[in-house]
Coordinates of C-alpha atoms in Angstrom, one line a residue:
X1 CA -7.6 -31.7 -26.3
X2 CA -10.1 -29.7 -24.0
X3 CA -11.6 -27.9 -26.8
X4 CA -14.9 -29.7 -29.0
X5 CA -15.3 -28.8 -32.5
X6 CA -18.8 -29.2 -34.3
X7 CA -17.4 -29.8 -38.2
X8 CA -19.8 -30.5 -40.8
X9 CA -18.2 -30.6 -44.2
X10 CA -21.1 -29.4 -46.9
X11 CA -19.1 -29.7 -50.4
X12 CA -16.2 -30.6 -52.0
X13 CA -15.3 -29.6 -55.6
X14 CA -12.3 -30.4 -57.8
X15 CA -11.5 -28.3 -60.7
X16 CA -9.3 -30.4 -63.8
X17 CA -5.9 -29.0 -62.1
X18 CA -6.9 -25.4 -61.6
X19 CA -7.5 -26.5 -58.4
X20 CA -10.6 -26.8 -55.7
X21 CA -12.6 -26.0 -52.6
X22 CA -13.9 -27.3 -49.7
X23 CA -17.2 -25.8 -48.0
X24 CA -17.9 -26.8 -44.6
X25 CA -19.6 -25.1 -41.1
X26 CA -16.9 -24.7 -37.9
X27 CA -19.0 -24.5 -34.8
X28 CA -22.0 -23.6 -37.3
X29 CA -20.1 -21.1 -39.2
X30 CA -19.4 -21.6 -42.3
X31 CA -15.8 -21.7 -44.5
X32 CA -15.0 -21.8 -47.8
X33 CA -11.5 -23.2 -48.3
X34 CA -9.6 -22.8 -51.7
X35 CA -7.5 -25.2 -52.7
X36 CA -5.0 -24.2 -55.2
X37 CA -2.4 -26.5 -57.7
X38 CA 1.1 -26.0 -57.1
X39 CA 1.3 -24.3 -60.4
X40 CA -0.5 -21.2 -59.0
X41 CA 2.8 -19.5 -58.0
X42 CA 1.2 -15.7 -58.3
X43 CA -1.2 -14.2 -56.5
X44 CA -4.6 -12.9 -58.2
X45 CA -6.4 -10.2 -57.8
X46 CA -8.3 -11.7 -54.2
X47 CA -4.8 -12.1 -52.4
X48 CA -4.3 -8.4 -53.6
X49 CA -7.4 -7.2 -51.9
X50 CA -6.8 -8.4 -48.5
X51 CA -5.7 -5.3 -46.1
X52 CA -3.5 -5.9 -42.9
X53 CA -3.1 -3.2 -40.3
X54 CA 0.9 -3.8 -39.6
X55 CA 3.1 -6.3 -40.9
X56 CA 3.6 -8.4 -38.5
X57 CA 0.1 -9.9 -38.7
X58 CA 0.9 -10.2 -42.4
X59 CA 4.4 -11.9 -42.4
X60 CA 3.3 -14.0 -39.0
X61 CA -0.6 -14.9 -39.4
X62 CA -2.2 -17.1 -37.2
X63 CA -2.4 -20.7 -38.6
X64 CA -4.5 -23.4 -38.0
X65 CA -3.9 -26.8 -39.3
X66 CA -6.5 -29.1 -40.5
X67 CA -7.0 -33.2 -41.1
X68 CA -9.2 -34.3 -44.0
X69 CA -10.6 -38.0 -43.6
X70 CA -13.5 -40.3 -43.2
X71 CA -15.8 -41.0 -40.2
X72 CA -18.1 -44.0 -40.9
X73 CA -17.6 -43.2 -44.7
X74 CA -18.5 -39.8 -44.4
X75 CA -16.1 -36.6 -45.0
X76 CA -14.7 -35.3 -41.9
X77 CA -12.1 -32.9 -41.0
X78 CA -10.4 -32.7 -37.6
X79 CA -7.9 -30.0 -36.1
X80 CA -3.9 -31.1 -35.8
X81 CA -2.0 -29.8 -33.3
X82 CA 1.5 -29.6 -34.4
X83 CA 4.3 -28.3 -31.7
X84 CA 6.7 -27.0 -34.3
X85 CA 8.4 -23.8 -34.7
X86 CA 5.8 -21.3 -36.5
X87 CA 9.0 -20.4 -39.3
X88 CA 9.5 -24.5 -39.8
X89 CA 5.5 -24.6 -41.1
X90 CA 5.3 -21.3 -43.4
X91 CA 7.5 -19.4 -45.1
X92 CA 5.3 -15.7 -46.0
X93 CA 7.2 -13.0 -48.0
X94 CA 6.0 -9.2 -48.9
X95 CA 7.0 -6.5 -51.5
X96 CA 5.1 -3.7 -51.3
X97 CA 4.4 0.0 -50.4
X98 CA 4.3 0.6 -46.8
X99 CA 3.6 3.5 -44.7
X100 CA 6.3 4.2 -42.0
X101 CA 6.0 7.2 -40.1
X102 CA 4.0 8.7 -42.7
X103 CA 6.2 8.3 -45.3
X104 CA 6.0 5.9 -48.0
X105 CA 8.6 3.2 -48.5
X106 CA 9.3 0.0 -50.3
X107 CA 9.2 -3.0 -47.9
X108 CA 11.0 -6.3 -48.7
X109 CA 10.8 -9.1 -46.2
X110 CA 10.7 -13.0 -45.4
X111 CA 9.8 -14.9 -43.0
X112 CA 13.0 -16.6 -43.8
X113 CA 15.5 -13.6 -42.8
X114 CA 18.9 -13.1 -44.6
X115 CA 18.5 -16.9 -44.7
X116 CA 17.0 -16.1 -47.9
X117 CA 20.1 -15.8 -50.0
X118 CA 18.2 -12.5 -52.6
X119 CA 16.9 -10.7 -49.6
X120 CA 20.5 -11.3 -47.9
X121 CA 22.2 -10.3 -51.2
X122 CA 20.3 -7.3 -51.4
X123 CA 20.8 -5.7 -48.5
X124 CA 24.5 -6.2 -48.8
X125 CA 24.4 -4.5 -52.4
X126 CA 22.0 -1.5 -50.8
X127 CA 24.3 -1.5 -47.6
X128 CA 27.2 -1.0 -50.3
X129 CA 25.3 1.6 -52.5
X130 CA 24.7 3.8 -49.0
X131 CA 28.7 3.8 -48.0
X132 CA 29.4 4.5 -51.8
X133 CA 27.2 7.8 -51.4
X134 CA 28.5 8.7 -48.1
X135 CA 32.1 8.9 -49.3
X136 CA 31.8 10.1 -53.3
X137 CA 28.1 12.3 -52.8
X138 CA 26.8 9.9 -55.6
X139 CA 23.4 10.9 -57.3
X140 CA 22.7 7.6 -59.1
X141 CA 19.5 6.7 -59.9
X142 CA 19.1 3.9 -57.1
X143 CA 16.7 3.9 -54.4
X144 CA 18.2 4.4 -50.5
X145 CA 18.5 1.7 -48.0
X146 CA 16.4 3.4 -45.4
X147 CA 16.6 1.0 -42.3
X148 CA 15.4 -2.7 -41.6
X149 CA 12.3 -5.1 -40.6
X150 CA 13.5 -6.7 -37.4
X151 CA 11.1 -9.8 -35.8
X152 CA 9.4 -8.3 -32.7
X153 CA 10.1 -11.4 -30.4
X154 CA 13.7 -12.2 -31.5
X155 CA 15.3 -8.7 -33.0
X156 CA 16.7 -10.5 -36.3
X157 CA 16.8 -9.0 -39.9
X158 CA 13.7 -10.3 -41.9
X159 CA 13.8 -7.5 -44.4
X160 CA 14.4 -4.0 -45.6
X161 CA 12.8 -0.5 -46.1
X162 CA 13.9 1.5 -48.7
X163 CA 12.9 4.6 -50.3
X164 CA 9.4 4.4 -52.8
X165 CA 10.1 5.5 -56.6
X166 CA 6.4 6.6 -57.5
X167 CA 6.4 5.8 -61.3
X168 CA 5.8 3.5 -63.7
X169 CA 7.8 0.3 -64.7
X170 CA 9.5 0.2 -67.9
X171 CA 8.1 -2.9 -69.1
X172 CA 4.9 -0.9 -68.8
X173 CA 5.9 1.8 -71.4
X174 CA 4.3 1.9 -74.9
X175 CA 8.1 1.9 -76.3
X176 CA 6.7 2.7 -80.0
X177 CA 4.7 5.3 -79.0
X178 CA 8.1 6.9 -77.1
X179 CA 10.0 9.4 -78.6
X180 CA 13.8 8.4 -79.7
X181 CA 14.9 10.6 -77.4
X182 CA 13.4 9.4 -74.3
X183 CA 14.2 6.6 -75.4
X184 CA 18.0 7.4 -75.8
X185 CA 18.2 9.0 -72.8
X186 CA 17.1 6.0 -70.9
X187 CA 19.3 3.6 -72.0
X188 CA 22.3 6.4 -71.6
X189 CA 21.1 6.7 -67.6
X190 CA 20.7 2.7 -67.5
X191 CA 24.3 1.9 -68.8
X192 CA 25.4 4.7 -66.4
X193 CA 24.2 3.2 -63.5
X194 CA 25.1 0.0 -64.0
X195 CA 28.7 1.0 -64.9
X196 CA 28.9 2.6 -61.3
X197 CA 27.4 0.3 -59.7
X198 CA 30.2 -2.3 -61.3
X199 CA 32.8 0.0 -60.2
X200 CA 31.7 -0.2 -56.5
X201 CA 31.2 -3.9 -56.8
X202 CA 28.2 -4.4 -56.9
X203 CA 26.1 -6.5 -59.5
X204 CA 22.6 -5.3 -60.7
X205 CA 21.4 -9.0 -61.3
X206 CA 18.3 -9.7 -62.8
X207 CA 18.3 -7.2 -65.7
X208 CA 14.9 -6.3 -67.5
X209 CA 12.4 -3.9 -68.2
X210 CA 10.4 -4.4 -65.1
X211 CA 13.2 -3.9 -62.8
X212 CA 13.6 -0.1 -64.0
X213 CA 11.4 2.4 -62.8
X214 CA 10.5 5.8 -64.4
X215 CA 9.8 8.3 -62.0
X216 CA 7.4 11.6 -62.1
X217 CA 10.7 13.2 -63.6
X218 CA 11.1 11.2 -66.9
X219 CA 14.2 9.5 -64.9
X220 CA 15.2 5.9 -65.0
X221 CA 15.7 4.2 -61.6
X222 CA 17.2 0.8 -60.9
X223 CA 15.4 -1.6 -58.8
X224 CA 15.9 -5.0 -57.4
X225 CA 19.6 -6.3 -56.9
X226 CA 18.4 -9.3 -55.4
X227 CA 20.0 -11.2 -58.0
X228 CA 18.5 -14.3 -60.2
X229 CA 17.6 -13.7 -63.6
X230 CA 14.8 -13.6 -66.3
X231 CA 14.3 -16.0 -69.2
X232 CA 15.1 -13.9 -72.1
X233 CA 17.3 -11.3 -70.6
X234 CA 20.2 -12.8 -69.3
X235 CA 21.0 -17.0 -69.4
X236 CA 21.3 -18.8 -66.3
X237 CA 25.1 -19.7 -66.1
X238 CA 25.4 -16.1 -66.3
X239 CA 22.8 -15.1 -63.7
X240 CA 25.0 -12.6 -61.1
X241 CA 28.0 -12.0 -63.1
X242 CA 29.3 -9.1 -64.6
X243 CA 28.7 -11.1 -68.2
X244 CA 25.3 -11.3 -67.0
X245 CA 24.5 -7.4 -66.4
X246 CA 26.5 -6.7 -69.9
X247 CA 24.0 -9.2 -71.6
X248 CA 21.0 -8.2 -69.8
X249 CA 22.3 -4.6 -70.5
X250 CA 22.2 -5.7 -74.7
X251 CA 18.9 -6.7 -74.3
X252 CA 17.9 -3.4 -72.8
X253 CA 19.3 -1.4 -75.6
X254 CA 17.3 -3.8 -77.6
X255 CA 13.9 -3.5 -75.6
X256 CA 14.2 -0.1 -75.7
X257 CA 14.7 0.1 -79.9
X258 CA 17.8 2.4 -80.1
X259 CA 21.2 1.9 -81.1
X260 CA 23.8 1.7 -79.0
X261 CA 26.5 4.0 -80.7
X262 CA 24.2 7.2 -79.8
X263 CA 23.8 6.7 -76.2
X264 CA 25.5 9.4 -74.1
X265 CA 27.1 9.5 -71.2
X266 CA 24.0 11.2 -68.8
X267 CA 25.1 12.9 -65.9
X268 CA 21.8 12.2 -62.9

Protein backbone atom coordinates (compact mmCIF):
# COMPACT_ATOMS: atom_id res chain seq x y z
CA UNK A 1 0.00 0.00 0.00
CA UNK A 2 1.97 3.17 -1.14
CA UNK A 3 -0.71 5.42 0.11
CA UNK A 4 -0.66 6.77 4.25
CA UNK A 5 -3.93 7.48 5.78
CA UNK A 6 -4.08 9.89 9.01
CA UNK A 7 -7.57 8.27 10.73
CA UNK A 8 -8.65 9.55 13.91
CA UNK A 9 -11.96 8.17 14.90
CA UNK A 10 -13.84 11.09 17.21
CA UNK A 11 -17.32 9.25 18.17
CA UNK A 12 -19.22 6.36 17.95
CA UNK A 13 -22.99 6.22 18.79
CA UNK A 14 -25.50 3.31 18.84
CA UNK A 15 -29.12 3.97 18.61
CA UNK A 16 -31.52 0.84 20.34
CA UNK A 17 -31.88 -0.77 16.65
CA UNK A 18 -32.56 2.30 14.69
CA UNK A 19 -29.21 2.25 13.98
CA UNK A 20 -25.82 4.49 14.45
CA UNK A 21 -22.88 6.59 13.33
CA UNK A 22 -19.45 6.82 13.44
CA UNK A 23 -17.56 10.32 13.34
CA UNK A 24 -14.06 10.38 12.62
CA UNK A 25 -11.28 12.90 10.57
CA UNK A 26 -9.67 11.24 7.06
CA UNK A 27 -6.45 12.98 6.44
CA UNK A 28 -7.99 15.82 8.91
CA UNK A 29 -11.19 15.88 7.28
CA UNK A 30 -13.90 14.94 8.88
CA UNK A 31 -16.86 12.09 8.17
CA UNK A 32 -19.85 11.34 9.52
CA UNK A 33 -20.82 7.74 8.70
CA UNK A 34 -24.47 6.38 9.26
CA UNK A 35 -24.99 3.24 10.10
CA UNK A 36 -28.33 1.90 9.49
CA UNK A 37 -30.34 -1.66 10.82
CA UNK A 38 -31.22 -3.98 8.21
CA UNK A 39 -34.77 -3.15 8.75
CA UNK A 40 -34.35 0.26 7.07
CA UNK A 41 -35.25 -1.10 3.64
CA UNK A 42 -36.62 2.66 2.26
CA UNK A 43 -34.98 5.46 1.76
CA UNK A 44 -35.85 8.86 3.70
CA UNK A 45 -36.04 11.92 2.82
CA UNK A 46 -31.78 12.49 2.87
CA UNK A 47 -31.25 9.74 0.18
CA UNK A 48 -33.97 11.67 -1.77
CA UNK A 49 -32.04 14.87 -1.67
CA UNK A 50 -28.88 13.72 -3.08
CA UNK A 51 -28.56 15.01 -7.01
CA UNK A 52 -26.35 13.00 -9.52
CA UNK A 53 -25.45 14.57 -12.90
CA UNK A 54 -25.94 11.18 -15.09
CA UNK A 55 -26.64 7.82 -14.02
CA UNK A 56 -23.89 6.14 -14.29
CA UNK A 57 -22.32 7.89 -11.31
CA UNK A 58 -25.51 6.96 -9.60
CA UNK A 59 -25.94 3.10 -10.50
CA UNK A 60 -21.82 2.74 -10.41
CA UNK A 61 -20.52 5.11 -7.44
CA UNK A 62 -17.14 4.92 -6.33
CA UNK A 63 -16.75 2.71 -3.16
CA UNK A 64 -14.37 2.62 -0.64
CA UNK A 65 -14.21 -0.09 1.81
CA UNK A 66 -13.36 0.33 5.42
CA UNK A 67 -11.96 -2.00 8.58
CA UNK A 68 -13.16 -1.08 12.10
CA UNK A 69 -10.80 -2.44 14.97
CA UNK A 70 -8.57 -1.71 17.79
CA UNK A 71 -4.98 -0.27 17.97
CA UNK A 72 -3.51 -0.51 21.56
CA UNK A 73 -7.25 -0.57 22.79
CA UNK A 74 -8.14 2.37 21.01
CA UNK A 75 -10.76 2.59 17.94
CA UNK A 76 -9.24 2.53 14.64
CA UNK A 77 -10.37 2.11 11.21
CA UNK A 78 -8.11 1.03 8.27
CA UNK A 79 -8.83 0.94 4.42
CA UNK A 80 -9.47 -2.77 2.66
CA UNK A 81 -8.54 -3.29 -0.59
CA UNK A 82 -10.68 -5.88 -2.08
CA UNK A 83 -9.91 -7.08 -5.87
CA UNK A 84 -13.42 -8.19 -6.66
CA UNK A 85 -15.69 -7.35 -9.45
CA UNK A 86 -17.41 -3.85 -8.51
CA UNK A 87 -21.27 -5.76 -9.36
CA UNK A 88 -20.01 -8.81 -6.81
CA UNK A 89 -19.78 -5.87 -3.85
CA UNK A 90 -23.00 -3.66 -4.52
CA UNK A 91 -26.04 -4.15 -6.07
CA UNK A 92 -27.65 -0.13 -6.67
CA UNK A 93 -31.09 0.14 -8.35
CA UNK A 94 -33.10 3.44 -9.54
CA UNK A 95 -36.79 4.34 -10.43
CA UNK A 96 -37.19 7.63 -11.17
CA UNK A 97 -37.75 10.61 -13.64
CA UNK A 98 -35.01 11.19 -15.87
CA UNK A 99 -34.22 13.68 -18.52
CA UNK A 100 -33.20 12.15 -21.91
CA UNK A 101 -32.69 14.40 -24.63
CA UNK A 102 -34.92 16.76 -23.05
CA UNK A 103 -37.63 14.78 -22.61
CA UNK A 104 -38.84 13.35 -19.54
CA UNK A 105 -38.95 9.59 -19.00
CA UNK A 106 -39.30 6.90 -16.40
CA UNK A 107 -35.97 5.06 -15.79
CA UNK A 108 -35.80 1.58 -14.30
CA UNK A 109 -32.48 -0.07 -13.77
CA UNK A 110 -30.04 -2.42 -11.69
CA UNK A 111 -27.00 -2.93 -11.31
CA UNK A 112 -27.95 -6.48 -11.63
CA UNK A 113 -29.22 -6.42 -15.42
CA UNK A 114 -32.08 -8.75 -16.66
CA UNK A 115 -30.41 -10.93 -13.97
CA UNK A 116 -32.94 -9.35 -11.89
CA UNK A 117 -35.88 -11.53 -12.72
CA UNK A 118 -38.82 -8.08 -12.33
CA UNK A 119 -36.63 -5.79 -14.32
CA UNK A 120 -36.12 -8.93 -16.93
CA UNK A 121 -39.94 -9.64 -16.70
CA UNK A 122 -40.78 -6.28 -17.37
CA UNK A 123 -39.13 -5.46 -20.24
CA UNK A 124 -40.45 -8.66 -21.90
CA UNK A 125 -44.13 -7.56 -20.92
CA UNK A 126 -43.30 -3.78 -22.37
CA UNK A 127 -41.36 -5.34 -25.35
CA UNK A 128 -44.79 -7.36 -25.79
CA UNK A 129 -47.14 -4.33 -25.27
CA UNK A 130 -44.89 -2.34 -28.14
CA UNK A 131 -45.48 -5.32 -30.94
CA UNK A 132 -49.15 -5.54 -29.77
CA UNK A 133 -49.45 -1.65 -30.78
CA UNK A 134 -47.51 -1.99 -33.80
CA UNK A 135 -49.76 -4.66 -35.32
CA UNK A 136 -53.59 -3.78 -33.71
CA UNK A 137 -52.91 0.43 -33.31
CA UNK A 138 -53.83 -0.17 -29.56
CA UNK A 139 -54.49 3.03 -27.40
CA UNK A 140 -54.41 1.34 -23.91
CA UNK A 141 -53.58 3.19 -21.18
CA UNK A 142 -49.92 1.70 -20.74
CA UNK A 143 -46.85 3.66 -20.77
CA UNK A 144 -44.32 2.95 -24.10
CA UNK A 145 -41.18 1.09 -23.90
CA UNK A 146 -38.99 3.87 -25.23
CA UNK A 147 -35.40 2.26 -25.44
CA UNK A 148 -32.86 0.76 -22.87
CA UNK A 149 -29.96 1.61 -20.18
CA UNK A 150 -27.00 -0.19 -21.55
CA UNK A 151 -23.58 -0.40 -19.12
CA UNK A 152 -20.96 2.04 -20.77
CA UNK A 153 -17.99 -0.48 -20.48
CA UNK A 154 -19.73 -3.81 -21.41
CA UNK A 155 -23.04 -2.81 -23.67
CA UNK A 156 -25.46 -5.11 -21.48
CA UNK A 157 -29.19 -4.29 -20.56
CA UNK A 158 -29.26 -2.90 -16.94
CA UNK A 159 -32.64 -1.24 -17.44
CA UNK A 160 -35.35 0.56 -19.28
CA UNK A 161 -36.70 4.03 -20.30
CA UNK A 162 -40.18 4.38 -20.81
CA UNK A 163 -42.51 7.17 -21.32
CA UNK A 164 -43.38 9.60 -17.90
CA UNK A 165 -47.21 9.63 -16.93
CA UNK A 166 -47.27 13.18 -15.09
CA UNK A 167 -50.10 12.48 -12.53
CA UNK A 168 -50.97 11.34 -9.42
CA UNK A 169 -51.09 7.80 -8.01
CA UNK A 170 -54.30 6.30 -7.18
CA UNK A 171 -53.48 5.27 -3.84
CA UNK A 172 -53.01 9.08 -3.45
CA UNK A 173 -56.71 9.94 -4.26
CA UNK A 174 -59.20 11.10 -1.60
CA UNK A 175 -61.63 8.24 -2.91
CA UNK A 176 -64.64 9.68 -0.64
CA UNK A 177 -64.19 12.88 -1.71
CA UNK A 178 -64.43 11.43 -5.62
CA UNK A 179 -67.42 11.54 -7.49
CA UNK A 180 -69.13 7.95 -8.38
CA UNK A 181 -68.53 8.65 -11.63
CA UNK A 182 -64.93 9.14 -11.67
CA UNK A 183 -64.86 6.57 -9.78
CA UNK A 184 -66.79 4.22 -12.22
CA UNK A 185 -65.03 5.28 -14.95
CA UNK A 186 -61.74 4.18 -13.41
CA UNK A 187 -62.43 0.89 -12.61
CA UNK A 188 -64.25 0.46 -16.17
CA UNK A 189 -60.62 1.71 -17.89
CA UNK A 190 -58.71 -0.59 -15.29
CA UNK A 191 -60.68 -3.92 -16.06
CA UNK A 192 -60.19 -2.82 -19.68
CA UNK A 193 -56.73 -2.77 -19.64
CA UNK A 194 -56.02 -5.58 -17.85
CA UNK A 195 -58.44 -7.70 -20.07
CA UNK A 196 -56.19 -6.70 -23.11
CA UNK A 197 -53.26 -6.97 -21.66
CA UNK A 198 -54.46 -10.91 -20.74
CA UNK A 199 -55.34 -11.29 -24.22
CA UNK A 200 -51.86 -10.53 -25.46
CA UNK A 201 -50.37 -12.55 -22.70
CA UNK A 202 -49.20 -10.55 -20.62
CA UNK A 203 -49.78 -10.37 -16.81
CA UNK A 204 -50.20 -7.03 -14.89
CA UNK A 205 -48.73 -8.48 -11.62
CA UNK A 206 -48.62 -6.63 -8.60
CA UNK A 207 -52.12 -5.14 -8.59
CA UNK A 208 -52.92 -2.01 -6.36
CA UNK A 209 -53.74 1.41 -6.13
CA UNK A 210 -50.26 2.68 -6.31
CA UNK A 211 -49.44 0.98 -9.47
CA UNK A 212 -52.24 3.07 -11.40
CA UNK A 213 -51.60 6.49 -12.35
CA UNK A 214 -54.03 9.29 -13.14
CA UNK A 215 -52.89 11.51 -15.60
CA UNK A 216 -53.64 15.47 -16.28
CA UNK A 217 -56.62 13.99 -18.33
CA UNK A 218 -58.67 12.22 -15.48
CA UNK A 219 -57.29 8.87 -17.22
CA UNK A 220 -56.18 5.80 -15.49
CA UNK A 221 -52.70 4.31 -16.57
CA UNK A 222 -51.21 1.03 -15.61
CA UNK A 223 -47.76 0.91 -14.29
CA UNK A 224 -45.31 -1.59 -13.11
CA UNK A 225 -45.54 -5.27 -14.69
CA UNK A 226 -42.62 -6.21 -12.95
CA UNK A 227 -44.49 -8.79 -11.26
CA UNK A 228 -44.58 -9.75 -7.25
CA UNK A 229 -47.34 -8.79 -5.27
CA UNK A 230 -48.75 -6.63 -2.32
CA UNK A 231 -50.05 -7.92 0.99
CA UNK A 232 -53.59 -7.27 0.87
CA UNK A 233 -54.19 -7.19 -2.87
CA UNK A 234 -53.37 -10.33 -4.18
CA UNK A 235 -51.93 -13.65 -1.94
CA UNK A 236 -48.70 -15.02 -2.66
CA UNK A 237 -49.37 -18.43 -4.36
CA UNK A 238 -51.17 -16.34 -6.70
CA UNK A 239 -48.60 -13.65 -7.23
CA UNK A 240 -48.13 -13.57 -11.44
CA UNK A 241 -51.06 -15.54 -12.45
CA UNK A 242 -54.10 -14.70 -14.21
CA UNK A 243 -55.98 -15.64 -10.62
CA UNK A 244 -53.79 -13.12 -9.25
CA UNK A 245 -54.73 -10.06 -11.56
CA UNK A 246 -58.62 -11.19 -11.33
CA UNK A 247 -58.13 -10.91 -7.39
CA UNK A 248 -56.08 -7.99 -7.25
CA UNK A 249 -58.62 -6.64 -9.87
CA UNK A 250 -61.63 -7.36 -6.90
CA UNK A 251 -59.83 -5.55 -4.63
CA UNK A 252 -59.64 -2.54 -6.95
CA UNK A 253 -63.32 -2.49 -7.44
CA UNK A 254 -63.32 -2.57 -3.74
CA UNK A 255 -60.65 0.33 -3.13
CA UNK A 256 -62.24 2.30 -5.42
CA UNK A 257 -66.06 1.84 -3.50
CA UNK A 258 -68.21 1.00 -6.61
CA UNK A 259 -69.92 -1.88 -7.68
CA UNK A 260 -68.95 -3.94 -10.14
CA UNK A 261 -72.28 -4.57 -12.20
CA UNK A 262 -72.13 -0.74 -13.31
CA UNK A 263 -68.80 -0.63 -14.82
CA UNK A 264 -68.68 -0.11 -18.53
CA UNK A 265 -66.78 -1.16 -21.06
CA UNK A 266 -64.47 2.37 -21.67
CA UNK A 267 -63.18 2.78 -24.96
CA UNK A 268 -59.31 4.88 -24.33
Amino acid sequence: MGSTYDIVVRQLDSGDGDGGSIIFDLNKQQISVPILPRSASEPGEQWDQIQHTDLHSFLYPTTLTFRLGTVDGRPTIAPIYLDIDDDVLQCWALVGRVLVDGHDMLCKANTMGLLHLDLEREVENMQKIREARRSHAMLMHVPQLLGYVTHAENGRIIGLLRQWIPGRQLAKVGIPATSVARRQNWASQIQGMVDELHEMGVIWGDVKASNVVIDEADDAWLIDSGGGFTNGWVDRELAGTLEGDKQGLRKMIEFLKVEEGDLETVVL
